[in-house]
């Protein structure tokens, strides 16, 4: 394979929501710890997250929501981060990831992104006039040695990965909560299919493991077979 093996790893509600609402100040990382019946088992998701790939791909919007643009500069980890962003991260957000990452790669279509003013030895930019997830993955493997990567982006980008057949595995932790709301982001968003001729764009899964966790949480692991 000329690109990394990918795994979609997410925390979602029973009805498939990956946020607690449509506003940017609503977020499962901030809100689930406040909800009785949900917070008790939440630690299991973060424990599993620490066992995922040493490369992880995120979206700038999600990272801005959790505050990296204003956070203090962290200590370095052994994880390499890839962020897709055009206008959500500021210079502090970029420097945050440079400090946090073994290798940090920004994928952007914005020639005026503040990242172009940052120089760090472990920082690289993949500039694309139009976003091509497949080409970006190929470059991550060929230039930076990324063999496996965990995808943790928002619903819209997850939808692009799905439609371009770029998911190899799916690993989902299901929290015991119903959220609702047609405008609340789900595991996979983006454009809906409009005809039966597009059914080939679905992601068909084969169950690898279904684990009942503590406090009514579930872990579902699948291989994407087509």
Coordinates of C-alpha atoms in Angstrom, one line a residue, residues 5-208:
X5 CA -3.0 2.1 7.1
X6 CA -5.8 4.2 8.6
X7 CA -8.1 3.7 11.6
X8 CA -11.1 5.9 12.4
X9 CA -11.1 6.1 16.2
X10 CA -13.8 8.2 17.9
X11 CA -16.0 8.6 20.9
X12 CA -19.7 8.8 20.1
X13 CA -23.2 8.7 21.6
X14 CA -25.6 5.8 21.0
X15 CA -27.2 7.9 18.3
X16 CA -23.9 8.6 16.6
X17 CA -23.1 12.1 17.7
X18 CA -19.5 13.2 18.3
X19 CA -20.4 16.5 19.9
X20 CA -23.0 17.6 22.5
X21 CA -24.5 20.2 20.2
X22 CA -24.0 22.5 17.2
X23 CA -22.3 25.4 18.9
X24 CA -18.5 25.5 19.1
X25 CA -18.5 25.8 22.9
X26 CA -20.2 22.4 23.1
X27 CA -17.8 19.5 23.1
X28 CA -17.8 15.9 24.4
X29 CA -14.3 16.4 26.0
X30 CA -15.6 19.3 28.1
X31 CA -19.2 18.2 28.6
X32 CA -19.2 14.5 29.2
X33 CA -17.2 14.8 32.5
X34 CA -20.1 16.9 33.8
X35 CA -22.9 14.4 33.1
X36 CA -23.8 11.8 35.7
X37 CA -24.1 8.4 34.2
X38 CA -21.6 9.3 31.4
X39 CA -18.6 10.6 33.3
X40 CA -18.1 7.5 35.3
X41 CA -16.9 5.4 32.4
X42 CA -15.3 8.1 30.3
X43 CA -11.8 7.3 31.4
X44 CA -11.9 4.1 29.4
X45 CA -12.0 6.0 26.1
X46 CA -8.9 8.0 27.0
X47 CA -7.1 4.8 28.2
X48 CA -7.9 3.1 24.8
X49 CA -6.8 6.3 23.0
X50 CA -3.3 6.0 24.6
X51 CA -2.9 2.6 22.8
X52 CA -3.7 3.9 19.3
X53 CA -1.1 4.6 16.5
X54 CA 1.9 6.8 17.0
X55 CA 0.6 9.0 14.2
X56 CA -2.7 10.8 14.6
X57 CA -4.7 13.1 12.3
X58 CA -7.0 15.8 13.5
X59 CA -8.8 18.8 12.1
X60 CA -7.9 22.4 13.0
X61 CA -11.5 23.3 13.8
X62 CA -11.7 20.5 16.5
X63 CA -8.4 21.5 18.0
X64 CA -9.4 25.2 18.1
X65 CA -12.6 24.1 19.9
X66 CA -10.6 22.5 22.7
X67 CA -8.4 25.5 23.1
X68 CA -5.0 24.9 21.6
X69 CA -4.8 28.5 20.3
X70 CA -4.6 29.7 23.9
X71 CA -3.1 26.8 25.7
X72 CA 0.4 26.9 27.3
X73 CA 3.2 25.2 25.4
X74 CA 3.2 21.5 26.4
X75 CA 6.0 19.0 26.8
X76 CA 7.0 16.8 23.9
X77 CA 5.4 13.3 23.5
X78 CA 6.3 10.3 21.3
X79 CA 3.2 10.9 19.1
X80 CA 3.4 12.6 15.7
X81 CA 0.5 14.8 14.8
X82 CA -1.1 15.7 11.5
X83 CA -3.6 18.6 11.4
X84 CA -5.8 19.6 8.4
X85 CA -6.5 23.3 8.7
X86 CA -7.0 26.4 6.6
X87 CA -8.1 29.1 9.1
X88 CA -8.8 27.8 12.6
X89 CA -5.3 27.6 14.1
X90 CA -3.2 30.7 15.0
X91 CA 0.5 30.9 15.6
X92 CA 0.2 29.7 19.2
X93 CA -1.8 26.7 18.1
X94 CA 0.9 25.8 15.6
X95 CA 3.7 26.2 18.2
X96 CA 1.6 24.1 20.6
X97 CA 1.7 21.2 18.2
X98 CA 5.3 21.7 17.4
X99 CA 6.1 21.4 21.1
X100 CA 3.8 18.4 21.6
X101 CA 4.7 16.3 18.6
X102 CA 7.6 14.1 17.6
X103 CA 6.8 15.2 14.1
X104 CA 4.1 17.8 13.2
X105 CA 2.7 18.1 9.7
X106 CA 0.1 20.7 8.8
X107 CA -2.0 20.1 5.7
X108 CA -3.4 23.3 4.3
X109 CA -4.8 25.0 1.2
X110 CA -4.3 28.5 2.6
X111 CA -1.1 30.1 1.3
X112 CA -1.5 32.8 3.9
X113 CA -1.8 30.5 6.9
X114 CA 0.2 31.8 9.9
X115 CA 2.0 28.4 10.0
X116 CA 4.2 29.7 7.1
X117 CA 5.9 32.1 9.6
X118 CA 6.8 29.3 12.0
X119 CA 10.2 27.5 11.7
X120 CA 10.8 24.4 13.9
X121 CA 12.9 21.4 13.1
X122 CA 10.1 18.9 13.5
X123 CA 7.5 21.0 11.6
X124 CA 6.5 20.4 8.0
X125 CA 3.7 21.8 5.8
X126 CA 1.9 19.9 3.0
X127 CA 0.4 22.7 0.9
X128 CA -2.3 21.8 -1.6
X129 CA -4.3 24.2 -3.7
X130 CA -7.2 21.8 -3.4
X131 CA -7.4 19.3 -0.6
X132 CA -6.5 15.7 -1.6
X133 CA -6.6 13.3 1.3
X134 CA -5.2 10.5 -0.7
X135 CA -2.2 12.5 -1.9
X136 CA -1.6 13.8 1.6
X137 CA -1.6 10.3 3.0
X138 CA 0.8 9.1 0.3
X139 CA 3.2 12.0 1.1
X140 CA 3.0 11.2 4.8
X141 CA 4.2 7.7 4.1
X142 CA 6.8 8.5 1.5
X143 CA 8.4 11.6 3.0
X144 CA 7.8 11.2 6.8
X145 CA 7.7 7.4 7.3
X146 CA 4.1 7.2 8.5
X147 CA 3.0 3.6 8.3
X148 CA -0.2 3.7 10.4
X149 CA -2.3 6.6 11.4
X150 CA -5.4 7.1 13.6
X151 CA -8.0 9.5 12.2
X152 CA -9.8 11.7 14.7
X153 CA -11.3 14.5 12.7
X154 CA -14.8 16.0 12.6
X155 CA -17.8 14.6 10.8
X156 CA -17.2 16.5 7.5
X157 CA -13.6 15.3 7.1
X158 CA -14.6 11.8 8.2
X159 CA -17.2 11.9 5.3
X160 CA -14.4 12.8 2.8
X161 CA -12.3 9.9 4.1
X162 CA -15.3 7.5 3.7
X163 CA -16.3 8.6 0.2
X164 CA -12.6 8.4 -1.0
X165 CA -12.3 4.9 0.4
X166 CA -9.5 5.8 2.8
X167 CA -10.6 4.1 6.0
X168 CA -9.1 0.6 6.6
X169 CA -10.4 0.1 10.2
X170 CA -13.0 1.6 12.5
X171 CA -12.7 1.6 16.3
X172 CA -15.5 3.3 18.1
X173 CA -16.2 3.8 21.8
X174 CA -19.9 4.3 22.5
X175 CA -21.0 6.4 25.5
X176 CA -24.4 5.6 27.1
X177 CA -26.1 8.8 26.1
X178 CA -28.5 10.0 23.5
X179 CA -27.8 13.6 22.2
X180 CA -30.1 14.2 19.2
X181 CA -30.2 17.4 17.1
X182 CA -30.1 17.3 13.3
X183 CA -27.3 19.9 13.2
X184 CA -25.1 18.2 15.8
X185 CA -22.1 16.6 14.2
X186 CA -22.2 12.8 13.7
X187 CA -19.5 10.2 13.2
X188 CA -19.7 10.7 9.5
X189 CA -21.3 13.8 7.9
X190 CA -20.8 15.5 4.5
X191 CA -22.9 15.1 1.4
X192 CA -25.7 12.5 1.4
X193 CA -26.0 10.0 -1.4
X194 CA -28.6 10.9 -4.0
X195 CA -29.0 7.7 -6.1
X196 CA -28.5 4.0 -6.0
X197 CA -25.6 4.3 -8.4
X198 CA -23.7 5.8 -5.5
X199 CA -24.1 2.9 -3.2
X200 CA -20.5 1.8 -3.9
X201 CA -19.4 4.8 -1.8
X202 CA -20.8 3.2 1.4
X203 CA -18.3 1.7 3.8
X204 CA -19.1 -2.0 4.4
X205 CA -17.7 -3.3 7.7
X206 CA -16.7 -6.7 9.1
X207 CA -16.9 -7.0 12.9
X208 CA -13.6 -7.7 14.6

